[in-house]
Amino acid sequence: MKEGIDGVMKLKRLSTLLLFLTLFLAGCGKPYLSTLQPAGEVAKTQFNLLLISTSIMVFVIIVVVIIYTTVLIRFRRKKGAEDKIPEQVEGSHKLEIIWTVIPILLILGLSVPTLIETFKLGNVEAMEKVDKEGNREALVVNVRANLYWWEFEYPDLGIITSQDLVVPTDEKVYFHLKASDVKHSFWVPATGGKLDTNTDNVNKFYLVFDEDKANKAGNIFYGKCAELCGPSHAYMDFKVKAVPRDEFDKWISAMQKAEEAKPTTDLAKTGQQLFEENNCLSCHAISPNDTRPETARTAPNLADFGNRTRVAGILENTDENIKAWIQNPEKFKPGNLMYKEANFTDEELDALTEYLQSLKVQ
Ligand code: CUA
């Protein structure tokens, strides 16, 4: 009876594990998110390193299993030869050399390409290069991670955005990474490995966003925080909009020329008034040309809010979700620094939402 129950339990556990694995692995094939579908030079290099190391490891496992099985079968005690002792090989020079040299070769096979590529991917000298006029040649984005939102500053272009990072495809984009509160980690899985954003030092690296792969992903890659940073770590998402260079240039000039949005409807005007009366502006900026120092920029820049695909990085950008977020941010992102709960009336929420949706740069 007990064995029967044990059997059922085992089966249950196994099916739960399989179900979990199915759900887990189902996330592996999305072109906007998957490291297994590398979408740029950096991700491809890292993927190839993964292939090399996995192949070497699988090769070792196969060889060991073959030797193990052979030995088990060949040298087991046989009927009629119970006292037979196989040939003793202790101290055999030939064998000692073989099992020393093979692992050395395997380790070289693992380490040489890894080292070469690591140094290549870590080369950020181009970030410092300037032309005759003293302008930086490479595109640099300053990433600042905060509890639970991302700021993207284009220091040479005088633009600041939040939550949606916009980049040109098929060229190296250099990142300058830091955090303003606790340790976070900047990760765009489809285009390269993660890199920590720290409070006490700056990390630098570059990524390339492949144009064809970007097209396949609808020009949006998903970005994540990859360092446990607090109760809403799992919701600390951002989006990367990867567009061809000419489109990127258009976006830049629109952002540079952007003037403060002027609400056109009465409802939006009421919303703007509420936004100002409730001190939202003391943290959020509504212009991409925010000149305040970063210590004053304590909440996401909302300049292009109306064009964002997500509210707070996680909710679909719909009027209903904006209202739900404004009324109770704590419900969606526990521990966020906006406020716990607000008491806006339905009319006030309508007005604020209309105003926020009108914040569009182009
Ligand atoms: Cu920020 Cu996890």
Short mmCIF file of C-alpha atoms and ligand atoms in Angstrom, two decimals:
data_model
loop_
_atom_site.label_atom_id
_atom_site.label_comp_id
_atom_site.label_asym_id
_atom_site.label_seq_id
_atom_site.Cartn_x
_atom_site.Cartn_y
_atom_site.Cartn_z
CA MET A 1 0.00 0.00 0.00
CA LYS A 2 2.76 2.38 1.06
CA GLU A 3 4.73 1.62 -2.09
CA GLY A 4 1.65 2.47 -4.14
CA ILE A 5 1.34 5.88 -2.45
CA ASP A 6 5.06 6.52 -2.92
CA GLY A 7 4.69 5.72 -6.61
CA VAL A 8 1.82 8.15 -7.02
CA MET A 9 3.77 10.86 -5.17
CA LYS A 10 6.80 10.31 -7.40
CA LEU A 11 4.66 10.54 -10.51
CA LYS A 12 3.03 13.73 -9.21
CA ARG A 13 6.40 15.31 -8.45
CA LEU A 14 7.73 14.32 -11.85
CA SER A 15 4.74 15.76 -13.69
CA THR A 16 4.96 18.99 -11.66
CA LEU A 17 8.63 19.24 -12.61
CA LEU A 18 7.83 18.61 -16.28
CA LEU A 19 5.04 21.19 -16.22
CA PHE A 20 7.36 23.71 -14.59
CA LEU A 21 10.12 23.00 -17.13
CA THR A 22 7.66 23.37 -20.01
CA LEU A 23 6.54 26.77 -18.71
CA PHE A 24 10.11 27.79 -17.99
CA LEU A 25 11.54 26.71 -21.33
CA ALA A 26 8.61 28.17 -23.24
CA GLY A 27 10.23 31.54 -22.53
CA CYS A 28 13.43 30.52 -24.33
CA GLY A 29 12.41 31.07 -27.93
CA LYS A 30 11.20 34.67 -28.11
CA PRO A 31 13.18 36.81 -30.56
CA TYR A 32 12.78 39.90 -28.36
CA LEU A 33 14.02 38.18 -25.23
CA SER A 34 16.01 35.03 -25.91
CA THR A 35 19.76 34.60 -25.48
CA LEU A 36 19.34 31.55 -27.73
CA GLN A 37 18.37 33.82 -30.63
CA PRO A 38 21.33 36.23 -30.51
CA ALA A 39 20.42 39.59 -32.02
CA GLY A 40 23.79 41.29 -32.47
CA GLU A 41 27.55 40.86 -32.62
CA VAL A 42 28.04 40.70 -28.84
CA ALA A 43 25.24 38.19 -28.27
CA LYS A 44 26.49 36.06 -31.19
CA THR A 45 30.03 35.95 -29.79
CA GLN A 46 28.73 34.98 -26.36
CA PHE A 47 26.39 32.39 -27.88
CA ASN A 48 29.31 30.82 -29.79
CA LEU A 49 31.34 30.62 -26.58
CA LEU A 50 28.36 28.89 -24.98
CA LEU A 51 28.27 26.41 -27.89
CA ILE A 52 32.01 25.69 -27.63
CA SER A 53 31.93 25.11 -23.89
CA THR A 54 28.73 23.07 -23.99
CA SER A 55 30.13 20.87 -26.80
CA ILE A 56 33.35 20.25 -24.86
CA MET A 57 31.42 19.39 -21.71
CA VAL A 58 28.98 17.10 -23.53
CA PHE A 59 31.95 15.40 -25.23
CA VAL A 60 33.55 14.75 -21.81
CA ILE A 61 30.30 13.37 -20.40
CA ILE A 62 29.83 11.01 -23.38
CA VAL A 63 33.42 9.71 -23.21
CA VAL A 64 33.22 9.17 -19.44
CA VAL A 65 29.88 7.35 -19.70
CA ILE A 66 31.25 5.09 -22.48
CA ILE A 67 34.39 4.24 -20.49
CA TYR A 68 32.37 3.71 -17.32
CA THR A 69 29.89 1.35 -19.02
CA THR A 70 32.64 -0.56 -20.81
CA VAL A 71 34.58 -1.08 -17.60
CA LEU A 72 31.44 -2.10 -15.73
CA ILE A 73 30.58 -4.77 -18.31
CA ARG A 74 34.04 -5.99 -19.22
CA PHE A 75 35.50 -6.28 -15.76
CA ARG A 76 32.53 -7.48 -13.79
CA ARG A 77 32.89 -10.78 -11.92
CA LYS A 78 32.01 -13.57 -14.35
CA LYS A 79 30.91 -17.12 -13.69
CA GLY A 80 33.84 -19.49 -13.86
CA ALA A 81 36.39 -16.67 -13.54
CA GLU A 82 35.64 -15.47 -10.01
CA ASP A 83 39.32 -15.23 -9.09
CA LYS A 84 40.55 -13.59 -12.28
CA ILE A 85 42.36 -10.29 -11.60
CA PRO A 86 42.61 -8.00 -14.63
CA GLU A 87 45.92 -6.53 -15.71
CA GLN A 88 47.08 -3.92 -13.14
CA VAL A 89 47.88 -0.51 -14.65
CA GLU A 90 48.91 1.50 -11.58
CA GLY A 91 51.86 3.80 -12.38
CA SER A 92 51.51 3.36 -16.16
CA HIS A 93 53.38 6.27 -17.77
CA LYS A 94 51.38 6.03 -20.95
CA LEU A 95 48.03 6.32 -19.15
CA GLU A 96 49.25 9.06 -16.80
CA ILE A 97 50.36 11.14 -19.77
CA ILE A 98 47.10 10.56 -21.63
CA TRP A 99 44.87 11.62 -18.75
CA THR A 100 46.96 14.65 -17.98
CA VAL A 101 47.30 15.90 -21.55
CA ILE A 102 43.66 15.48 -22.57
CA PRO A 103 42.24 17.70 -19.77
CA ILE A 104 44.92 20.32 -20.49
CA LEU A 105 43.85 20.39 -24.14
CA LEU A 106 40.20 20.64 -23.11
CA ILE A 107 40.91 23.53 -20.76
CA LEU A 108 42.89 25.30 -23.47
CA GLY A 109 39.97 24.79 -25.84
CA LEU A 110 37.72 26.43 -23.26
CA SER A 111 39.99 29.21 -22.09
CA VAL A 112 41.72 30.50 -25.23
CA PRO A 113 38.56 31.56 -27.14
CA THR A 114 36.93 32.77 -23.91
CA LEU A 115 39.89 34.99 -23.03
CA ILE A 116 40.29 36.38 -26.55
CA GLU A 117 36.60 37.26 -26.82
CA THR A 118 36.34 38.61 -23.26
CA PHE A 119 39.11 41.13 -23.93
CA LYS A 120 37.63 42.02 -27.30
CA LEU A 121 34.15 42.59 -25.83
CA GLY A 122 35.63 44.53 -22.92
CA ASN A 123 37.38 47.00 -25.20
CA VAL A 124 35.68 50.36 -24.75
CA GLU A 125 38.54 52.61 -25.91
CA ALA A 126 36.29 54.05 -28.62
CA MET A 127 34.25 55.75 -25.89
CA GLU A 128 37.08 58.22 -25.33
CA LYS A 129 37.90 58.95 -28.99
CA VAL A 130 37.08 62.44 -30.22
CA ASP A 131 37.24 64.06 -33.67
CA LYS A 132 39.08 67.28 -34.59
CA GLU A 133 36.36 69.45 -33.06
CA GLY A 134 36.53 67.51 -29.82
CA ASN A 135 33.23 65.69 -30.36
CA ARG A 136 32.96 62.09 -29.32
CA GLU A 137 32.67 59.75 -32.29
CA ALA A 138 30.90 56.83 -30.62
CA LEU A 139 27.32 56.86 -29.40
CA VAL A 140 27.34 56.75 -25.60
CA VAL A 141 24.33 56.25 -23.36
CA ASN A 142 24.53 56.81 -19.61
CA VAL A 143 22.35 54.24 -17.90
CA ARG A 144 21.25 54.99 -14.37
CA ALA A 145 19.39 52.26 -12.49
CA ASN A 146 17.02 53.22 -9.70
CA LEU A 147 14.56 51.37 -7.47
CA TYR A 148 12.57 50.25 -9.86
CA TRP A 149 13.06 52.30 -13.02
CA TRP A 150 15.74 53.11 -15.60
CA GLU A 151 17.06 56.41 -16.87
CA PHE A 152 18.82 56.72 -20.23
CA GLU A 153 20.83 59.86 -20.80
CA TYR A 154 22.51 60.70 -24.13
CA PRO A 155 25.18 63.02 -22.72
CA ASP A 156 26.51 64.24 -26.08
CA LEU A 157 23.03 64.90 -27.44
CA GLY A 158 21.48 66.57 -24.40
CA ILE A 159 18.57 64.16 -24.12
CA ILE A 160 17.16 62.18 -21.23
CA THR A 161 14.57 59.40 -21.44
CA SER A 162 13.29 56.81 -19.04
CA GLN A 163 12.10 53.23 -19.38
CA ASP A 164 12.33 53.20 -23.21
CA LEU A 165 15.90 53.12 -24.51
CA VAL A 166 16.17 54.11 -28.17
CA VAL A 167 19.20 52.92 -30.17
CA PRO A 168 20.34 52.70 -33.79
CA THR A 169 20.76 49.23 -35.31
CA ASP A 170 23.93 47.69 -36.75
CA GLU A 171 26.44 49.86 -34.87
CA LYS A 172 28.19 49.75 -31.54
CA VAL A 173 26.29 51.54 -28.80
CA TYR A 174 28.44 52.19 -25.72
CA PHE A 175 26.96 52.13 -22.25
CA HIS A 176 28.14 53.84 -19.14
CA LEU A 177 26.40 52.04 -16.26
CA LYS A 178 25.72 53.07 -12.71
CA ALA A 179 23.07 52.91 -10.00
CA SER A 180 21.75 55.65 -7.75
CA ASP A 181 20.59 53.59 -4.76
CA VAL A 182 21.42 49.88 -4.62
CA LYS A 183 23.11 47.42 -6.96
CA HIS A 184 21.11 46.57 -10.09
CA SER A 185 22.14 44.90 -13.32
CA PHE A 186 21.54 46.00 -16.90
CA TRP A 187 20.46 43.12 -19.14
CA VAL A 188 19.07 42.98 -22.67
CA PRO A 189 19.05 39.17 -23.06
CA ALA A 190 18.73 39.06 -26.86
CA THR A 191 21.72 41.32 -27.46
CA GLY A 192 24.26 40.41 -24.79
CA GLY A 193 25.12 39.35 -21.28
CA LYS A 194 24.32 41.44 -18.23
CA LEU A 195 26.56 43.96 -16.54
CA ASP A 196 26.13 45.28 -12.99
CA THR A 197 25.21 48.88 -12.30
CA ASN A 198 26.93 49.87 -9.06
CA THR A 199 26.75 52.91 -6.82
CA ASP A 200 30.49 53.29 -6.28
CA ASN A 201 31.98 52.70 -9.72
CA VAL A 202 31.08 52.94 -13.38
CA ASN A 203 30.94 49.87 -15.63
CA LYS A 204 31.29 50.22 -19.36
CA PHE A 205 30.51 47.95 -22.29
CA TYR A 206 28.97 48.00 -25.71
CA LEU A 207 26.15 46.18 -27.48
CA VAL A 208 25.16 45.86 -31.12
CA PHE A 209 21.51 45.59 -32.16
CA ASP A 210 21.14 43.59 -35.38
CA GLU A 211 18.77 45.22 -37.85
CA ASP A 212 17.21 42.03 -39.28
CA LYS A 213 16.71 40.54 -35.85
CA ALA A 214 15.25 43.82 -34.63
CA ASN A 215 12.74 43.72 -37.50
CA LYS A 216 11.77 40.20 -36.52
CA ALA A 217 11.29 41.31 -32.92
CA GLY A 218 9.04 44.21 -33.97
CA ASN A 219 11.93 46.63 -33.28
CA ILE A 220 11.50 46.14 -29.54
CA PHE A 221 13.84 44.12 -27.35
CA TYR A 222 13.08 43.45 -23.71
CA GLY A 223 15.43 44.59 -20.98
CA LYS A 224 15.54 43.44 -17.39
CA CYS A 225 17.20 44.09 -14.07
CA ALA A 226 19.31 41.03 -13.37
CA GLU A 227 20.36 41.68 -9.78
CA LEU A 228 18.03 41.05 -6.84
CA CYS A 229 17.45 44.61 -5.66
CA GLY A 230 14.24 44.58 -3.63
CA PRO A 231 10.61 43.43 -3.56
CA SER A 232 9.89 44.71 -7.08
CA HIS A 233 13.12 43.48 -8.69
CA ALA A 234 11.13 41.19 -10.99
CA TYR A 235 9.14 44.19 -12.29
CA MET A 236 12.16 46.35 -13.07
CA ASP A 237 11.79 46.01 -16.83
CA PHE A 238 12.57 48.34 -19.70
CA LYS A 239 12.21 48.29 -23.46
CA VAL A 240 14.82 48.84 -26.15
CA LYS A 241 13.57 50.38 -29.34
CA ALA A 242 16.14 49.50 -32.03
CA VAL A 243 15.64 51.43 -35.26
CA PRO A 244 17.71 52.11 -38.41
CA ARG A 245 20.19 54.99 -38.14
CA ASP A 246 18.14 57.53 -40.15
CA GLU A 247 15.09 56.90 -38.00
CA PHE A 248 17.24 57.23 -34.89
CA ASP A 249 18.58 60.59 -36.14
CA LYS A 250 15.01 61.77 -36.70
CA TRP A 251 14.12 60.76 -33.16
CA ILE A 252 17.16 62.60 -31.81
CA SER A 253 16.32 65.84 -33.56
CA ALA A 254 12.66 65.61 -32.49
CA MET A 255 13.76 65.07 -28.90
CA GLN A 256 16.25 67.94 -29.06
CA LYS A 257 13.65 70.32 -30.43
CA ALA A 258 10.89 69.08 -28.12
CA GLU A 259 9.07 71.81 -26.33
CA GLU A 260 6.97 71.29 -23.29
CA ALA A 261 3.73 69.63 -24.37
CA LYS A 262 0.80 71.99 -24.40
CA PRO A 263 -2.43 70.20 -23.55
CA THR A 264 -5.10 70.88 -26.16
CA THR A 265 -8.29 69.59 -24.53
CA ASP A 266 -9.93 70.99 -21.40
CA LEU A 267 -9.63 67.63 -19.70
CA ALA A 268 -5.89 67.51 -20.38
CA LYS A 269 -5.53 71.08 -19.11
CA THR A 270 -7.22 70.07 -15.85
CA GLY A 271 -4.86 67.11 -15.75
CA GLN A 272 -1.86 69.38 -16.14
CA GLN A 273 -3.12 71.56 -13.28
CA LEU A 274 -3.54 68.50 -11.06
CA PHE A 275 -0.08 67.28 -12.06
CA GLU A 276 1.40 70.60 -10.96
CA GLU A 277 -0.68 70.98 -7.79
CA ASN A 278 0.26 67.52 -6.57
CA ASN A 279 3.98 68.25 -6.88
CA CYS A 280 4.54 65.57 -9.50
CA LEU A 281 7.01 67.93 -11.16
CA SER A 282 9.32 67.94 -8.17
CA CYS A 283 10.41 64.43 -9.19
CA HIS A 284 9.18 63.81 -12.77
CA ALA A 285 10.35 65.96 -15.66
CA ILE A 286 8.15 66.33 -18.72
CA SER A 287 10.87 67.59 -21.06
CA PRO A 288 13.61 65.43 -22.59
CA ASN A 289 16.03 68.31 -22.10
CA ASP A 290 16.02 68.09 -18.32
CA THR A 291 18.99 70.09 -17.09
CA ARG A 292 18.65 69.32 -13.39
CA PRO A 293 21.49 67.33 -11.80
CA GLU A 294 20.87 63.61 -11.55
CA THR A 295 20.34 63.75 -7.79
CA ALA A 296 17.26 65.87 -8.51
CA ARG A 297 15.98 63.46 -11.13
CA THR A 298 14.35 61.10 -8.65
CA ALA A 299 11.57 59.70 -10.87
CA PRO A 300 11.21 58.67 -14.51
CA ASN A 301 11.24 61.38 -17.17
CA LEU A 302 7.77 61.48 -18.72
CA ALA A 303 8.56 63.49 -21.88
CA ASP A 304 7.48 60.79 -24.33
CA PHE A 305 5.10 58.99 -21.99
CA GLY A 306 2.22 58.87 -24.49
CA ASN A 307 4.37 56.88 -26.93
CA ARG A 308 5.55 54.29 -24.48
CA THR A 309 4.49 50.68 -24.87
CA ARG A 310 4.32 50.18 -21.12
CA VAL A 311 3.20 51.99 -17.99
CA ALA A 312 5.75 51.70 -15.15
CA GLY A 313 7.72 49.30 -17.37
CA ILE A 314 5.31 46.41 -16.82
CA LEU A 315 1.69 47.29 -17.60
CA GLU A 316 0.36 47.71 -21.12
CA ASN A 317 -0.09 51.39 -21.93
CA THR A 318 -3.87 51.75 -21.68
CA ASP A 319 -5.93 54.46 -19.96
CA GLU A 320 -7.25 51.89 -17.47
CA ASN A 321 -3.75 50.81 -16.49
CA ILE A 322 -2.55 54.40 -16.09
CA LYS A 323 -5.43 55.15 -13.74
CA ALA A 324 -4.88 51.96 -11.76
CA TRP A 325 -1.17 52.78 -11.46
CA ILE A 326 -1.70 56.41 -10.36
CA GLN A 327 -4.26 55.37 -7.76
CA ASN A 328 -2.22 52.55 -6.25
CA PRO A 329 1.38 52.11 -7.45
CA GLU A 330 2.20 49.95 -4.44
CA LYS A 331 -0.16 47.26 -5.73
CA PHE A 332 1.87 46.84 -8.91
CA LYS A 333 5.40 47.56 -7.74
CA PRO A 334 5.73 46.96 -4.01
CA GLY A 335 8.36 49.18 -2.42
CA ASN A 336 8.44 51.76 -5.24
CA LEU A 337 9.17 55.31 -4.18
CA MET A 338 6.21 57.16 -5.75
CA TYR A 339 3.67 56.95 -2.94
CA LYS A 340 1.69 54.18 -1.31
CA GLU A 341 -1.80 55.10 -2.39
CA ALA A 342 -3.55 58.19 -3.74
CA ASN A 343 -7.10 59.39 -3.31
CA PHE A 344 -7.95 60.87 -6.68
CA THR A 345 -11.58 60.98 -7.79
CA ASP A 346 -12.58 59.31 -11.05
CA GLU A 347 -12.74 62.72 -12.75
CA GLU A 348 -9.26 63.60 -11.54
CA LEU A 349 -7.92 60.26 -12.76
CA ASP A 350 -9.50 60.84 -16.18
CA ALA A 351 -7.89 64.26 -16.39
CA LEU A 352 -4.43 63.09 -15.27
CA THR A 353 -4.54 60.19 -17.72
CA GLU A 354 -5.58 62.44 -20.60
CA TYR A 355 -2.72 64.79 -19.75
CA LEU A 356 -0.11 62.02 -19.45
CA GLN A 357 -1.20 60.44 -22.73
CA SER A 358 -0.78 63.86 -24.40
CA LEU A 359 2.92 63.92 -23.49
CA LYS A 360 4.33 62.92 -26.87
CA VAL A 361 7.46 64.15 -28.53
CA GLN A 362 6.51 63.18 -32.07
CU1 CUA B 1 16.95 46.43 -9.91
CU2 CUA B 1 16.70 44.10 -9.63
#
